[in-house]
Amino acid sequence: MLGHKDILKMGNPILRKIAQPFSEDEIKSNETKILVERMWKIMEEAGGIGLAAPQIAISKQLAVIRLDESSDRYPGIDSSPEYVMFNPKIQHLTEDTQGHWEGCLSIPGLRGYVERPNKISVDFTDQNLESKNLILDGFLATVFQHEIDHLKGKLYVDLISNKELLLYEEEFIKLNENK
Ligand code: ZN
């Protein structure tokens, strides 16, 4: 059984591959239901708010997201519903950007300040094979972009040009305490 210790770390080539889409039959399969349950469990164990299948060595277009207001890793966020996304497509609805401190279970111990478009539209297929569209802004829009980037072989550190905005978590915590 996979656990949070099996989350791939930056440097593993699977994290840099373009993930393959799911077919309808694959989404409906029992195997996929088990995979989704496993992803929730691994994400929870690791204290994360999102997980993409490539992070557990499955190079397929699936990600789960659930923001939790009691998260230790992301204090001060609002809780969100649970999202299970297959084959997501993203559109930026504005060129305006917002910055948030991001972390990644595949890049343990670091935080980076990343600017991303602050309003997006996401189309995906859910677990019941329904097509969904979400219009998102704020931190949730950042989390969706971060997870969907995993399906394209991209990591948040790719988006940080100013390396002063990449910190160890200990320093990130100090920075927040001094605010
Ligand atoms: Zn990540």
mmCIF file of C-alpha atoms and ligand atoms in Angstrom:
data_model
loop_
_atom_site.group_PDB
_atom_site.id
_atom_site.type_symbol
_atom_site.label_atom_id
_atom_site.label_comp_id
_atom_site.label_asym_id
_atom_site.label_seq_id
_atom_site.Cartn_x
_atom_site.Cartn_y
_atom_site.Cartn_z
ATOM 1 C CA MET A 1 0.000 0.000 0.000
ATOM 2 C CA LEU A 2 1.318 3.413 -0.917
ATOM 3 C CA GLY A 3 1.792 5.945 1.840
ATOM 4 C CA HIS A 4 2.902 9.576 1.966
ATOM 5 C CA LYS A 5 6.526 8.412 1.968
ATOM 6 C CA ASP A 6 5.933 7.261 -1.606
ATOM 7 C CA ILE A 7 5.306 10.779 -2.888
ATOM 8 C CA LEU A 8 7.868 11.407 -5.613
ATOM 9 C CA LYS A 9 10.370 14.162 -4.999
ATOM 10 C CA MET A 10 11.618 16.796 -7.423
ATOM 11 C CA GLY A 11 14.255 15.195 -9.592
ATOM 12 C CA ASN A 12 12.174 12.131 -10.348
ATOM 13 C CA PRO A 13 11.604 12.232 -14.130
ATOM 14 C CA ILE A 14 7.939 11.160 -13.812
ATOM 15 C CA LEU A 15 7.188 14.589 -12.326
ATOM 16 C CA ARG A 16 8.418 16.143 -15.596
ATOM 17 C CA LYS A 17 6.326 14.044 -17.978
ATOM 18 C CA ILE A 18 3.112 15.173 -19.652
ATOM 19 C CA ALA A 19 0.388 13.046 -18.058
ATOM 20 C CA GLN A 20 -1.979 11.001 -20.223
ATOM 21 C CA PRO A 21 -5.751 11.590 -20.271
ATOM 22 C CA PHE A 22 -8.252 9.113 -18.817
ATOM 23 C CA SER A 23 -10.813 7.384 -21.024
ATOM 24 C CA GLU A 24 -14.436 7.214 -19.809
ATOM 25 C CA ASP A 25 -14.032 3.511 -19.091
ATOM 26 C CA GLU A 26 -10.947 4.181 -17.018
ATOM 27 C CA ILE A 27 -12.759 6.847 -14.973
ATOM 28 C CA LYS A 28 -15.595 4.396 -14.249
ATOM 29 C CA SER A 29 -13.278 1.535 -13.316
ATOM 30 C CA ASN A 30 -12.919 0.132 -9.848
ATOM 31 C CA GLU A 31 -9.175 0.558 -10.123
ATOM 32 C CA THR A 32 -9.610 4.312 -10.511
ATOM 33 C CA LYS A 33 -12.006 4.497 -7.545
ATOM 34 C CA ILE A 34 -9.348 2.792 -5.439
ATOM 35 C CA LEU A 35 -6.698 5.165 -6.793
ATOM 36 C CA VAL A 36 -8.764 8.233 -5.843
ATOM 37 C CA GLU A 37 -9.341 6.895 -2.300
ATOM 38 C CA ARG A 38 -5.624 6.241 -2.001
ATOM 39 C CA MET A 39 -4.789 9.774 -3.171
ATOM 40 C CA TRP A 40 -7.064 11.322 -0.530
ATOM 41 C CA LYS A 41 -5.416 9.182 2.110
ATOM 42 C CA ILE A 42 -1.872 10.022 1.037
ATOM 43 C CA MET A 43 -2.717 13.724 0.797
ATOM 44 C CA GLU A 44 -4.233 13.721 4.289
ATOM 45 C CA GLU A 45 -1.324 11.816 5.797
ATOM 46 C CA ALA A 46 1.085 14.319 4.302
ATOM 47 C CA GLY A 47 -0.999 17.300 5.463
ATOM 48 C CA GLY A 48 -1.464 18.559 1.902
ATOM 49 C CA ILE A 49 -4.354 20.432 0.285
ATOM 50 C CA GLY A 50 -3.933 18.913 -3.180
ATOM 51 C CA LEU A 51 -2.284 15.953 -4.874
ATOM 52 C CA ALA A 52 -1.786 15.054 -8.528
ATOM 53 C CA ALA A 53 -1.467 11.448 -9.735
ATOM 54 C CA PRO A 54 2.072 11.941 -11.165
ATOM 55 C CA GLN A 55 3.206 12.699 -7.598
ATOM 56 C CA ILE A 56 2.561 9.033 -6.772
ATOM 57 C CA ALA A 57 4.172 7.832 -10.016
ATOM 58 C CA ILE A 58 0.960 7.593 -12.049
ATOM 59 C CA SER A 59 1.420 9.745 -15.120
ATOM 60 C CA LYS A 60 -2.300 10.300 -15.713
ATOM 61 C CA GLN A 61 -4.468 13.437 -15.710
ATOM 62 C CA LEU A 62 -6.017 13.221 -12.248
ATOM 63 C CA ALA A 63 -5.772 15.576 -9.288
ATOM 64 C CA VAL A 64 -7.611 15.960 -5.995
ATOM 65 C CA ILE A 65 -7.989 19.198 -4.035
ATOM 66 C CA ARG A 66 -9.463 19.976 -0.655
ATOM 67 C CA LEU A 67 -8.617 23.111 1.277
ATOM 68 C CA ASP A 68 -8.922 22.716 5.020
ATOM 69 C CA GLU A 69 -9.105 25.696 7.356
ATOM 70 C CA SER A 70 -7.391 23.646 10.083
ATOM 71 C CA SER A 71 -4.385 22.922 7.827
ATOM 72 C CA ASP A 72 -1.055 23.310 9.632
ATOM 73 C CA ARG A 73 0.808 23.805 6.362
ATOM 74 C CA TYR A 74 -1.492 26.616 5.186
ATOM 75 C CA PRO A 75 -2.801 28.512 8.224
ATOM 76 C CA GLY A 76 -5.528 31.035 7.612
ATOM 77 C CA ILE A 77 -7.071 29.507 4.475
ATOM 78 C CA ASP A 78 -10.807 28.854 4.025
ATOM 79 C CA SER A 79 -12.076 25.300 3.660
ATOM 80 C CA SER A 80 -13.258 24.176 0.222
ATOM 81 C CA PRO A 81 -15.359 21.286 -1.062
ATOM 82 C CA GLU A 82 -13.598 18.142 -2.278
ATOM 83 C CA TYR A 83 -12.652 18.238 -5.938
ATOM 84 C CA VAL A 84 -11.712 15.177 -7.994
ATOM 85 C CA MET A 85 -10.666 16.242 -11.497
ATOM 86 C CA PHE A 86 -9.978 14.084 -14.505
ATOM 87 C CA ASN A 87 -8.537 15.597 -17.697
ATOM 88 C CA PRO A 88 -8.745 19.229 -16.521
ATOM 89 C CA LYS A 89 -8.340 22.146 -18.953
ATOM 90 C CA ILE A 90 -7.599 25.603 -17.702
ATOM 91 C CA GLN A 91 -8.252 29.027 -19.192
ATOM 92 C CA HIS A 92 -6.926 32.261 -17.760
ATOM 93 C CA LEU A 93 -9.732 34.809 -17.579
ATOM 94 C CA THR A 94 -7.484 37.758 -16.838
ATOM 95 C CA GLU A 95 -3.892 38.863 -17.204
ATOM 96 C CA ASP A 96 -4.000 40.243 -13.656
ATOM 97 C CA THR A 97 -1.887 38.162 -11.336
ATOM 98 C CA GLN A 98 -1.821 37.428 -7.638
ATOM 99 C CA GLY A 99 1.022 36.065 -5.542
ATOM 100 C CA HIS A 100 0.769 33.344 -2.921
ATOM 101 C CA TRP A 101 3.297 31.352 -0.934
ATOM 102 C CA GLU A 102 3.148 27.850 -2.356
ATOM 103 C CA GLY A 103 4.522 24.579 -1.125
ATOM 104 C CA CYS A 104 4.549 21.163 -2.740
ATOM 105 C CA LEU A 105 4.599 17.675 -1.258
ATOM 106 C CA SER A 106 7.154 16.799 -3.954
ATOM 107 C CA ILE A 107 9.439 19.650 -2.798
ATOM 108 C CA PRO A 108 9.441 19.138 0.970
ATOM 109 C CA GLY A 109 10.814 21.836 3.226
ATOM 110 C CA LEU A 110 10.565 24.742 0.781
ATOM 111 C CA ARG A 111 8.126 27.557 0.095
ATOM 112 C CA GLY A 112 8.040 29.880 -2.867
ATOM 113 C CA TYR A 113 6.148 33.043 -3.708
ATOM 114 C CA VAL A 114 4.477 32.495 -7.066
ATOM 115 C CA GLU A 115 2.572 34.961 -9.236
ATOM 116 C CA ARG A 116 -0.265 33.462 -11.264
ATOM 117 C CA PRO A 117 -3.370 34.734 -13.068
ATOM 118 C CA ASN A 118 -5.988 35.477 -10.411
ATOM 119 C CA LYS A 119 -9.090 34.378 -12.287
ATOM 120 C CA ILE A 120 -9.432 31.102 -14.156
ATOM 121 C CA SER A 121 -11.984 28.808 -15.727
ATOM 122 C CA VAL A 122 -11.447 25.055 -15.293
ATOM 123 C CA ASP A 123 -13.230 22.323 -17.259
ATOM 124 C CA PHE A 124 -12.895 18.741 -16.112
ATOM 125 C CA THR A 125 -14.699 15.420 -15.791
ATOM 126 C CA ASP A 126 -15.672 14.351 -12.296
ATOM 127 C CA GLN A 127 -15.858 10.857 -10.774
ATOM 128 C CA ASN A 128 -19.449 10.423 -12.022
ATOM 129 C CA LEU A 129 -18.363 11.247 -15.585
ATOM 130 C CA GLU A 130 -20.069 14.620 -15.417
ATOM 131 C CA SER A 131 -18.477 17.571 -17.199
ATOM 132 C CA LYS A 132 -17.869 20.402 -14.796
ATOM 133 C CA ASN A 133 -16.875 24.022 -15.182
ATOM 134 C CA LEU A 134 -15.607 26.153 -12.336
ATOM 135 C CA ILE A 135 -14.778 29.847 -12.310
ATOM 136 C CA LEU A 136 -12.224 30.395 -9.571
ATOM 137 C CA ASP A 137 -10.258 33.223 -8.041
ATOM 138 C CA GLY A 138 -8.091 33.781 -4.983
ATOM 139 C CA PHE A 139 -6.008 31.080 -3.352
ATOM 140 C CA LEU A 140 -8.208 28.281 -4.738
ATOM 141 C CA ALA A 141 -7.352 29.449 -8.288
ATOM 142 C CA THR A 142 -3.665 29.184 -7.369
ATOM 143 C CA VAL A 143 -4.111 25.658 -5.973
ATOM 144 C CA PHE A 144 -5.918 24.492 -9.122
ATOM 145 C CA GLN A 145 -3.182 25.953 -11.333
ATOM 146 C CA HIS A 146 -0.487 24.324 -9.176
ATOM 147 C CA GLU A 147 -2.112 20.865 -9.381
ATOM 148 C CA ILE A 148 -2.902 21.113 -13.096
ATOM 149 C CA ASP A 149 0.716 22.149 -13.727
ATOM 150 C CA HIS A 150 1.735 18.767 -12.253
ATOM 151 C CA LEU A 151 -0.181 17.128 -15.127
ATOM 152 C CA LYS A 152 1.945 19.112 -17.602
ATOM 153 C CA GLY A 153 5.243 18.207 -15.946
ATOM 154 C CA LYS A 154 5.627 21.640 -14.342
ATOM 155 C CA LEU A 155 6.544 22.526 -10.758
ATOM 156 C CA TYR A 156 6.001 25.820 -8.933
ATOM 157 C CA VAL A 157 9.728 26.471 -8.673
ATOM 158 C CA ASP A 158 9.764 26.844 -12.483
ATOM 159 C CA LEU A 159 7.714 30.022 -12.038
ATOM 160 C CA ILE A 160 10.020 31.723 -9.555
ATOM 161 C CA SER A 161 12.495 33.923 -11.368
ATOM 162 C CA ASN A 162 13.558 35.860 -8.263
ATOM 163 C CA LYS A 163 15.302 33.217 -6.147
ATOM 164 C CA GLU A 164 14.971 35.455 -3.057
ATOM 165 C CA LEU A 165 11.360 34.314 -3.082
ATOM 166 C CA LEU A 166 12.289 30.664 -2.520
ATOM 167 C CA LEU A 167 12.681 29.876 1.180
ATOM 168 C CA TYR A 168 13.154 27.034 3.590
ATOM 169 C CA GLU A 169 10.033 26.457 5.674
ATOM 170 C CA GLU A 170 11.804 27.471 8.914
ATOM 171 C CA GLU A 171 12.558 30.871 7.401
ATOM 172 C CA PHE A 172 9.049 31.133 5.970
ATOM 173 C CA ILE A 173 7.596 30.588 9.458
ATOM 174 C CA LYS A 174 9.919 33.242 10.936
ATOM 175 C CA LEU A 175 8.888 35.667 8.216
ATOM 176 C CA ASN A 176 5.210 35.147 9.067
ATOM 177 C CA GLU A 177 5.835 35.545 12.802
ATOM 178 C CA ASN A 178 7.535 38.871 12.220
ATOM 179 C CA LYS A 179 4.593 40.280 10.248
HETATM 180 ZN ZN ZN B 1 2.734 20.191 -5.929
#
